[in-house]
Coordinates of C-alpha atoms in Angstrom, one line a residue:
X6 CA 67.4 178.6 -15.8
X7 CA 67.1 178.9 -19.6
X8 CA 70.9 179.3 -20.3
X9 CA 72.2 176.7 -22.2
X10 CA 75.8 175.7 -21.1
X11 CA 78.8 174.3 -23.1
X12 CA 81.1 172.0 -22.6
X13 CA 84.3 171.9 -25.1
X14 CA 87.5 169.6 -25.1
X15 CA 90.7 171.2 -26.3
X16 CA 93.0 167.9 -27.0
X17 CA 96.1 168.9 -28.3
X18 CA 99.6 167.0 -29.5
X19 CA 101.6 165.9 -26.4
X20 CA 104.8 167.2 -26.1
X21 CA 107.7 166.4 -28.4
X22 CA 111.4 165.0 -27.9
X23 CA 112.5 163.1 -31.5
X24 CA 116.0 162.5 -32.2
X25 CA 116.0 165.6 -34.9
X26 CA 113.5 168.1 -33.5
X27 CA 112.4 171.1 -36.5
X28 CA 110.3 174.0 -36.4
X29 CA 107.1 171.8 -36.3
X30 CA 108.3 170.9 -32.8
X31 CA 109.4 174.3 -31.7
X32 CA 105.2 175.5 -32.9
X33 CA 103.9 172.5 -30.6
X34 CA 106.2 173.0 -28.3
X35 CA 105.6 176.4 -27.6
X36 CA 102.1 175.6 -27.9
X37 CA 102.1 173.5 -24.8
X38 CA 104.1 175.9 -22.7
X39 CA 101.3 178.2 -23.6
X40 CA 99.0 175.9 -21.9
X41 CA 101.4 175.1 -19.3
X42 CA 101.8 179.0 -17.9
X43 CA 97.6 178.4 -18.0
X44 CA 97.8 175.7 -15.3
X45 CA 100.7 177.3 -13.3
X46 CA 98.3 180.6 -13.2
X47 CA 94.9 178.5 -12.4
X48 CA 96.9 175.9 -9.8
X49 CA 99.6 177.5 -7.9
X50 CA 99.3 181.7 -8.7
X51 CA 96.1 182.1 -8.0
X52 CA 95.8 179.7 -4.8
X53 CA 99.1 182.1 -3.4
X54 CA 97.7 185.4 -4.5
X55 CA 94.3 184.3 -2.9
X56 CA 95.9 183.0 0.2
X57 CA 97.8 186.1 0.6
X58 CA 94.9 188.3 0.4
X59 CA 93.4 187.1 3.2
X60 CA 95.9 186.5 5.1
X61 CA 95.9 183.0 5.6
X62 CA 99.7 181.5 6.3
X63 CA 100.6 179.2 3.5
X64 CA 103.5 177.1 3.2
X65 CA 106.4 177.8 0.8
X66 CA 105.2 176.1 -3.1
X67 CA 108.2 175.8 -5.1
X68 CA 106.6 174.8 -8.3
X69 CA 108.0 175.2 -12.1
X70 CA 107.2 178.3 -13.6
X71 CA 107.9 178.5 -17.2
X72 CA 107.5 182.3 -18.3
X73 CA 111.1 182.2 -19.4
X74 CA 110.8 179.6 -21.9
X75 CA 107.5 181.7 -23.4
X76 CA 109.5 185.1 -23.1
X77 CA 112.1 183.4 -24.4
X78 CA 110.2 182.2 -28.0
X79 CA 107.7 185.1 -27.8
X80 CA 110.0 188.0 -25.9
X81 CA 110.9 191.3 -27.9
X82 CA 114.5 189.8 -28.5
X83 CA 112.8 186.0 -28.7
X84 CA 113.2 183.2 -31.4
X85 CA 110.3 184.7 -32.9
X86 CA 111.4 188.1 -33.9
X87 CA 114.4 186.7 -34.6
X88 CA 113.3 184.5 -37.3
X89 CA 110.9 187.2 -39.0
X90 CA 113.6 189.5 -39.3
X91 CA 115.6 186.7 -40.8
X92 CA 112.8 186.1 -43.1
X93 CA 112.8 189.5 -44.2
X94 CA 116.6 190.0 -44.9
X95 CA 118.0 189.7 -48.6
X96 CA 120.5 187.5 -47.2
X97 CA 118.9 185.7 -44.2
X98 CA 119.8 182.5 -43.1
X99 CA 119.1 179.4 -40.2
X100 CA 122.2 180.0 -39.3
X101 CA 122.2 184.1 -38.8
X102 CA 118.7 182.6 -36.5
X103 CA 120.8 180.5 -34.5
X104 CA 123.6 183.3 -34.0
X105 CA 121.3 185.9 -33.2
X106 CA 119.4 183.8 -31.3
X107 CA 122.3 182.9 -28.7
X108 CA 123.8 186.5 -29.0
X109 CA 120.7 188.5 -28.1
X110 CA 119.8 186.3 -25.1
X111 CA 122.6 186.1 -23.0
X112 CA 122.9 186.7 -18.9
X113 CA 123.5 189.6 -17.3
X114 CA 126.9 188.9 -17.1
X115 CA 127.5 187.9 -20.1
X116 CA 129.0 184.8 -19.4
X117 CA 126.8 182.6 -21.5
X118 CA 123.1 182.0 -22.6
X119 CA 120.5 182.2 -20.7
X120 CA 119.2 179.5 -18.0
X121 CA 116.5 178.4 -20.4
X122 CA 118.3 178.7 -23.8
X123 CA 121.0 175.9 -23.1
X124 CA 124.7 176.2 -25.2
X125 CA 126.8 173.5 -26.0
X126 CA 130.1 173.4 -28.0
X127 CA 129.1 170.0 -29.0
X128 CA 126.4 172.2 -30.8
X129 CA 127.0 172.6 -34.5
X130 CA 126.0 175.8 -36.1
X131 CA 122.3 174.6 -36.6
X132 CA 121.6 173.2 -33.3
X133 CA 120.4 175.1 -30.3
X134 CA 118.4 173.8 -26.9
X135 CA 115.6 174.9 -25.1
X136 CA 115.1 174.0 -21.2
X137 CA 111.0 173.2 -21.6
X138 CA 108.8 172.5 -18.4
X139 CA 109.0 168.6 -19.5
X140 CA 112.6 168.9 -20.5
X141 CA 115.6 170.3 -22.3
X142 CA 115.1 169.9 -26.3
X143 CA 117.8 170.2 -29.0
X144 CA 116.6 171.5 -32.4
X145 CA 117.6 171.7 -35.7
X146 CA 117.1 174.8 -37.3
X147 CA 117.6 173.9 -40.9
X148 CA 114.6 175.0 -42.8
X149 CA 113.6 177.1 -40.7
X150 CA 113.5 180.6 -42.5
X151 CA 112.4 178.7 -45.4
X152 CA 109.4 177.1 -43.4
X153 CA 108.5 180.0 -41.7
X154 CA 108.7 182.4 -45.1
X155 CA 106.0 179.8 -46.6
X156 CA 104.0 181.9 -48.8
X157 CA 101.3 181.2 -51.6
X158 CA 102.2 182.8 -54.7
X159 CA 100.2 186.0 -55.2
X160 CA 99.0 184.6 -58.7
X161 CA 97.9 181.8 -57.1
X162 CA 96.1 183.5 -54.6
X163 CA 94.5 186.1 -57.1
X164 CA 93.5 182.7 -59.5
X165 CA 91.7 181.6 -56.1
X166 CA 90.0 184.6 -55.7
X167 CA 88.2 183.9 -59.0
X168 CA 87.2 179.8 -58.5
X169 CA 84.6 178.9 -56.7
X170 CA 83.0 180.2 -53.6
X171 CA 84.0 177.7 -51.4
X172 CA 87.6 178.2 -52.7
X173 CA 87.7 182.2 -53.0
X174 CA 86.3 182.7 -49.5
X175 CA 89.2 181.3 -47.7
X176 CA 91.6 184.3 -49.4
X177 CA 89.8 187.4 -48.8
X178 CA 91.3 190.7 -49.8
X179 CA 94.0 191.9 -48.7
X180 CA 93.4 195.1 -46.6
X181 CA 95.1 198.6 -48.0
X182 CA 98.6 199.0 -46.9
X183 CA 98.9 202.0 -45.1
X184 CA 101.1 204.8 -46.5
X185 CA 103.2 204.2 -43.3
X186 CA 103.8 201.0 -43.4
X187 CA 106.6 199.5 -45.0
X188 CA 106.8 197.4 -47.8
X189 CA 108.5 194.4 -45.6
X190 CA 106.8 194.9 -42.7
X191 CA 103.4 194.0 -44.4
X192 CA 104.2 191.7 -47.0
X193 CA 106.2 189.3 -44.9
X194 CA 106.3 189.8 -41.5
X195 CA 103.4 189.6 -41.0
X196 CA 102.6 186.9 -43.3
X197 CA 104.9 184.4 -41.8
X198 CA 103.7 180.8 -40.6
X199 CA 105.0 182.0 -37.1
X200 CA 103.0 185.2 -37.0
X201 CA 100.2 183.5 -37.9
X202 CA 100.3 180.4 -35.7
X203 CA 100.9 183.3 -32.5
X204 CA 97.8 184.8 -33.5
X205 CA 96.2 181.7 -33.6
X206 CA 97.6 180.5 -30.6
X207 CA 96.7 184.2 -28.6
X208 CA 93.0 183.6 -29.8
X209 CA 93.2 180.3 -28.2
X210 CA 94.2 181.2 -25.0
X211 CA 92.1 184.3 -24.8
X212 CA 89.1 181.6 -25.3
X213 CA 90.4 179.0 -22.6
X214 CA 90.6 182.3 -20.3
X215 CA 86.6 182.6 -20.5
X216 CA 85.9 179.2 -19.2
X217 CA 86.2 177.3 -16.1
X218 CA 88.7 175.0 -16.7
X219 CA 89.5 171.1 -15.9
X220 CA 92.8 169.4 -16.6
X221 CA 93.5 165.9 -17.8
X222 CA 96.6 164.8 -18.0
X223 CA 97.5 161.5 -19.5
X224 CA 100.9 160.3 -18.8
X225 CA 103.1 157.5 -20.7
X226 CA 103.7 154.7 -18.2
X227 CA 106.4 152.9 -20.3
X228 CA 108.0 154.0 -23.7
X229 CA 108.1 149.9 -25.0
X230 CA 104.0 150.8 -25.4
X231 CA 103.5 147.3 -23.1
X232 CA 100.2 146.4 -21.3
X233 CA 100.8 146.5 -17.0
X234 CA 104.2 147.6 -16.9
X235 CA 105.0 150.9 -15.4
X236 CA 108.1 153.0 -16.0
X237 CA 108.5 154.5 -11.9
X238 CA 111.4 156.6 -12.4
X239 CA 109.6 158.1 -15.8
X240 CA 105.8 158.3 -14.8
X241 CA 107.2 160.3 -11.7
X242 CA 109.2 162.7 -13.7
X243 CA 106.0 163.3 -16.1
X244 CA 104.2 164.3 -13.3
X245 CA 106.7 166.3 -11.7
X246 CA 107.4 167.9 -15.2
X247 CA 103.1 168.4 -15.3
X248 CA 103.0 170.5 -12.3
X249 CA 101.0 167.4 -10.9
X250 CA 103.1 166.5 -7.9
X251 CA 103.4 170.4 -6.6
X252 CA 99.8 170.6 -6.9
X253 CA 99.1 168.1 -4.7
X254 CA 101.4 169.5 -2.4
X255 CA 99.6 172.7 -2.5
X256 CA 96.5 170.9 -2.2
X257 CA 97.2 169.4 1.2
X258 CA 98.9 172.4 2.9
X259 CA 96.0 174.5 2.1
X260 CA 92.2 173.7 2.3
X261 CA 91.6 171.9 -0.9
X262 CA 87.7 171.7 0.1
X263 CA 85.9 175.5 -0.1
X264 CA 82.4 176.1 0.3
X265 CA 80.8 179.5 -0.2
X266 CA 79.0 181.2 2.9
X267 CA 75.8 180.2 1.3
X268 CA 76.5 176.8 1.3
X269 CA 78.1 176.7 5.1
X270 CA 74.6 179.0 6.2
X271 CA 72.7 175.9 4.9
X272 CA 74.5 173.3 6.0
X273 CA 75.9 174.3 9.9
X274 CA 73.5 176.8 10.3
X275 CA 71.3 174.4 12.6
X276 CA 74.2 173.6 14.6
X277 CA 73.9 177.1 16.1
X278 CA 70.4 175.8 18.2
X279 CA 69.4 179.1 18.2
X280 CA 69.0 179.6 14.8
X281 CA 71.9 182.6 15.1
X282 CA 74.0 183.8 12.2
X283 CA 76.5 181.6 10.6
X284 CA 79.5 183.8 12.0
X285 CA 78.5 183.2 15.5
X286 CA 79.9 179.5 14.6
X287 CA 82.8 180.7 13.2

């Protein structure tokens, strides 16, 4: 009808497990439980809010929902604050993150760390884990204040300013700090490579949340990387972990074929005889 459509194909890093897991794990990490909580709400939220709107009975769905994880690295109290703040102290350190980290994310009671932030007293100072949809992860958190903190010099950035246009367009000037804004506050908080990748990462997802989207999900059948030789016990977890074996499940207790009214007038509408409204066959 003279609109021109697009189609666009996010493909992102699969989810990583190495034997020493850093920040650049935590960032893609995170970044996939982003997309995760997208798929939870498109599969299994919005199928049970719908249901329950209308009143149709629908079977319990116990499916993996993973807003602790993302409250736990984006929350008020999350890795994320935590780290900035270490960034901006005199004194701050990866393991003042790892402290905090565990001491401002406890249960209720106290007792221990959360269900999603795991504890171990096998841990040394550095090492903390994080229950993910696809599994619990153990990271290292040396660097991390460093890595995160990772500034260009301001020289550097005012030489580049000067070069050419190709060059000085990518560092544009800095807007006026405002006389009520602190000095930390706006020269490193919100300059750090975490800030930056969650506004990145928000922009993203407020893209993906404007289009009708279609999931692929490609799973490992056998870590040796062998031709027709499938891993059961693994490829079943992967699609467990995926959200791909509750959504079949939801699938078949529900009706996993709709058609709008429209469509149902023009197909059944003949089976009336009478040529009577659609609802009189309903």
């Amino acid at each position: 009808h003279g609109r021109t459509g697009v189609i666009g194909l996010l493909d992102i890093f699969g989810f990583e497990s190495f034997k020493v897991n850093r920040f650049e794990q935590l960032c893609i990490n995170w970044c996939n439980e982003k997309l995760q909580q997208k798929f939870t709400v498109d599969v299994f939220r919005s199928v049970v809010q719908e249901y329950e709107s209308e009143g149709i009975p629908l079977a319990s769905i116990q499916f993996e929902d993973n807003v602790d994880v993302i409250n736990l690295i984006e929350g008020r109290m999350g890795a994320i604050s935590i780290l900035n703040e270490e960034c901006v102290r005199p004194k701050g350190s990866d393991e003042s993150f790892v402290s905090k980290l565990y001491a401002m994310n406890k249960t209720e009671s106290d007792k221990g760390s959360t269900s999603v932030l795991i504890q171990n007293k096998r841990f040394h100072s550095l090492q903390f884990s994080i229950q993910h949809y696809a599994g619990a992860v153990v990271y290292d958190a040396t660097d991390f204040v460093r890595k995160n903190a990772d500034t260009i010099p301001v020289d550097l950035v005012e030489l580049s300013r000067t070069s050419f246009p190709q060059i000085a367009n990518a560092f544009p000037p800095a807007p006026a700090p405002s006389s009520t804004s602190s000095r930390r506050g706006s020269s490193l908080i919100a300059g750090t490579v975490w800030s930056k990748f969650r506004t990145q990462l928000s922009d993203l997802m407020s893209d993906l949340a404007k289009t009708n989207t279609r999931y692929i999900r490609c799973i490992k059948p056998n870590t040796q990387k062998l031709p027709h030789l499938v891993d059961n016990e693994s490829t079943i977890e992967q699609l467990r972990c995926a959200g791909v074996v509750a959504a079949v499940t939801i699938s078949r207790a529900a009706f996993p074929n709709r058609l709008h009214i429209e469509e149902v007038e023009a197909k059944f509408t003949c089976l009336g005889g009478g040529g009577g409204e659609v609802s009189d066959l309903l």
